[in-house]
Amino acid sequence: MSDYRISAADRETLSHISTATLTASLIKRGIKRGFMQGVHPIKPGLTMAGHAFTLRYIPSRQDLVDRRYDNSTNVQRLAMEAVGPDQVLVVDARRVIATGTMGDILAHRIRERGCVGVVTDGSLRDTPALRAMDFPIYLGGAAATPSHTHHHPVDMNVPVGCGDVAVMPDDLIVGDSEGVVVIPNAMAREVIDEAADQEELENWVVEQVKTGRPLQGLYPPNEETKAQFEAWKNSQ
């Protein structure tokens, strides 16, 4: 694990940076698969940023199901009592959407513990109640079927795959209305700083386009455009 820890200032900054801009910054650094596939916000309009705390499921088996309600050994329940402040619960459900991975009671519990969001490439149960929580949740689908019909929890806070993206514990997980991007912890500081600058530039470019300015030399910006942008920034 690396040393980056999210601050309140960084969380505020990230709430104004799109996952598209962050993904582009990762691609510049050789990370071509940082944006999760098939994972969508349960309630667009919310944003999320925190460190990954992972939960991994394998396919269910009957002898394992029979022990599922032992809260002292059930890894899912242990994870709910281990995830904490500034963390995002990332659930590796193998992209199985036929059954839920958790529901509203567990979501309320982890939010009370300070967890800042949930991401899974599987389904969730109780989605109407989850949507009403105004809690950042990203999922592959909705299913009323309980998790034990298809899933067995085996590990927490280990490397997982979610939405066809590798997730390491403590990676920075950022979500917006488009989806979720995973930023390696060691790259987080430089990616945030670069993406914040790029987002400001692109917002300025949009305003220029609205005035009727053509794209040539504007996007991508040539040296003259960059100078104009810097002059505008200095005037603010």
Short mmCIF file of C-alpha atoms in Angstrom, two decimals, residues 40-162:
data_model
loop_
_atom_site.label_atom_id
_atom_site.label_comp_id
_atom_site.label_asym_id
_atom_site.label_seq_id
_atom_site.Cartn_x
_atom_site.Cartn_y
_atom_site.Cartn_z
CA HIS A 40 -23.82 2.36 -13.11
CA PRO A 41 -25.01 4.80 -10.42
CA ILE A 42 -28.21 3.86 -8.64
CA LYS A 43 -28.93 7.59 -8.36
CA PRO A 44 -27.19 9.89 -10.85
CA GLY A 45 -26.19 13.25 -9.48
CA LEU A 46 -24.21 12.00 -6.49
CA THR A 47 -20.42 11.87 -6.41
CA MET A 48 -18.09 9.59 -4.47
CA ALA A 49 -14.41 9.45 -3.57
CA GLY A 50 -12.67 7.18 -1.10
CA HIS A 51 -10.23 4.34 -0.59
CA ALA A 52 -11.08 0.80 -1.66
CA PHE A 53 -12.09 -1.73 0.96
CA THR A 54 -12.82 -4.93 -0.94
CA LEU A 55 -15.08 -7.95 -0.53
CA ARG A 56 -14.70 -11.00 -2.76
CA TYR A 57 -17.35 -13.59 -3.58
CA ILE A 58 -16.94 -17.02 -5.18
CA PRO A 59 -19.77 -19.21 -6.53
CA SER A 60 -22.05 -20.58 -3.84
CA ARG A 61 -22.02 -24.23 -2.72
CA GLN A 62 -24.62 -25.87 -0.49
CA ASP A 63 -22.33 -26.92 2.35
CA LEU A 64 -21.06 -23.34 2.52
CA VAL A 65 -24.56 -21.88 2.38
CA ASP A 66 -25.56 -23.85 5.47
CA ARG A 67 -23.12 -21.76 7.54
CA ARG A 68 -24.08 -18.38 6.09
CA TYR A 69 -25.83 -16.97 9.17
CA ASP A 70 -22.88 -17.34 11.54
CA ASN A 71 -22.01 -13.64 11.89
CA SER A 72 -18.78 -14.49 13.70
CA THR A 73 -17.33 -16.19 10.61
CA ASN A 74 -19.38 -14.92 7.65
CA VAL A 75 -16.92 -12.77 5.70
CA GLN A 76 -19.67 -10.56 4.31
CA ARG A 77 -20.85 -9.63 7.81
CA LEU A 78 -17.28 -9.22 9.05
CA ALA A 79 -16.60 -6.83 6.17
CA MET A 80 -19.61 -4.73 7.15
CA GLU A 81 -18.05 -4.29 10.59
CA ALA A 82 -14.55 -3.61 9.24
CA VAL A 83 -15.12 -1.01 6.50
CA GLY A 84 -14.87 2.50 7.86
CA PRO A 85 -14.41 6.24 7.30
CA ASP A 86 -13.17 7.47 3.91
CA GLN A 87 -13.55 3.97 2.43
CA VAL A 88 -15.63 2.66 -0.46
CA LEU A 89 -16.86 -0.93 -0.23
CA VAL A 90 -15.92 -2.60 -3.54
CA VAL A 91 -17.65 -5.96 -4.05
CA ASP A 92 -16.28 -8.45 -6.57
CA ALA A 93 -19.38 -10.37 -7.68
CA ARG A 94 -17.86 -11.84 -10.86
CA ARG A 95 -20.35 -9.73 -12.89
CA VAL A 96 -23.19 -12.06 -11.80
CA ILE A 97 -26.40 -10.00 -11.75
CA ALA A 98 -28.90 -12.81 -11.04
CA THR A 99 -28.73 -12.22 -7.29
CA GLY A 100 -28.11 -9.39 -4.86
CA THR A 101 -24.79 -9.00 -3.06
CA MET A 102 -26.26 -6.97 -0.18
CA GLY A 103 -29.33 -4.89 0.67
CA ASP A 104 -30.47 -1.79 2.48
CA ILE A 105 -29.85 -2.95 6.07
CA LEU A 106 -26.18 -3.60 5.39
CA ALA A 107 -25.92 -0.35 3.42
CA HIS A 108 -27.28 1.59 6.38
CA ARG A 109 -24.80 -0.15 8.68
CA ILE A 110 -21.72 0.69 6.64
CA ARG A 111 -22.84 4.28 6.12
CA GLU A 112 -23.16 4.63 9.89
CA ARG A 113 -19.58 3.37 10.14
CA GLY A 114 -18.38 6.19 7.87
CA CYS A 115 -18.17 4.30 4.58
CA VAL A 116 -18.64 6.77 1.70
CA GLY A 117 -20.04 4.48 -1.00
CA VAL A 118 -20.60 1.02 -2.47
CA VAL A 119 -19.48 -0.40 -5.81
CA THR A 120 -20.30 -3.85 -7.19
CA ASP A 121 -20.30 -5.43 -10.63
CA GLY A 122 -23.16 -7.63 -9.41
CA SER A 123 -26.66 -6.71 -8.32
CA LEU A 124 -28.06 -5.27 -5.12
CA ARG A 125 -31.33 -5.98 -3.33
CA ASP A 126 -33.80 -3.41 -1.97
CA THR A 127 -32.87 -0.94 -4.69
CA PRO A 128 -35.87 1.39 -4.11
CA ALA A 129 -34.79 1.79 -0.47
CA LEU A 130 -31.15 2.17 -1.48
CA ARG A 131 -32.03 4.89 -3.97
CA ALA A 132 -33.89 6.78 -1.26
CA MET A 133 -30.79 6.81 0.98
CA ASP A 134 -28.96 9.44 -1.12
CA PHE A 135 -25.86 7.30 -0.60
CA PRO A 136 -23.43 6.85 -3.52
CA ILE A 137 -24.01 3.33 -4.84
CA TYR A 138 -22.84 1.86 -8.15
CA LEU A 139 -24.08 -1.52 -9.32
CA GLY A 140 -24.41 -3.92 -12.21
CA GLY A 141 -28.12 -4.58 -11.71
CA ALA A 142 -31.02 -5.10 -9.34
CA ALA A 143 -32.19 -8.46 -8.02
CA ALA A 144 -34.51 -9.53 -5.20
CA THR A 145 -32.80 -12.92 -4.89
CA PRO A 146 -30.56 -13.18 -1.78
CA SER A 147 -26.81 -13.48 -2.21
CA HIS A 148 -26.39 -17.06 -0.96
CA THR A 149 -28.16 -18.48 -4.02
CA HIS A 150 -25.15 -17.60 -6.20
CA HIS A 151 -22.41 -16.14 -3.98
CA HIS A 152 -20.23 -17.13 -1.06
CA PRO A 153 -18.02 -14.46 0.59
CA VAL A 154 -14.45 -15.62 1.06
CA ASP A 155 -12.09 -12.65 1.41
CA MET A 156 -12.03 -9.01 2.39
CA ASN A 157 -9.49 -6.27 1.74
CA VAL A 158 -7.61 -8.31 -0.86
CA PRO A 159 -6.97 -7.61 -4.56
CA VAL A 160 -10.17 -8.12 -6.57
CA GLY A 161 -11.63 -7.54 -10.00
CA CYS A 162 -14.73 -5.36 -10.32
#
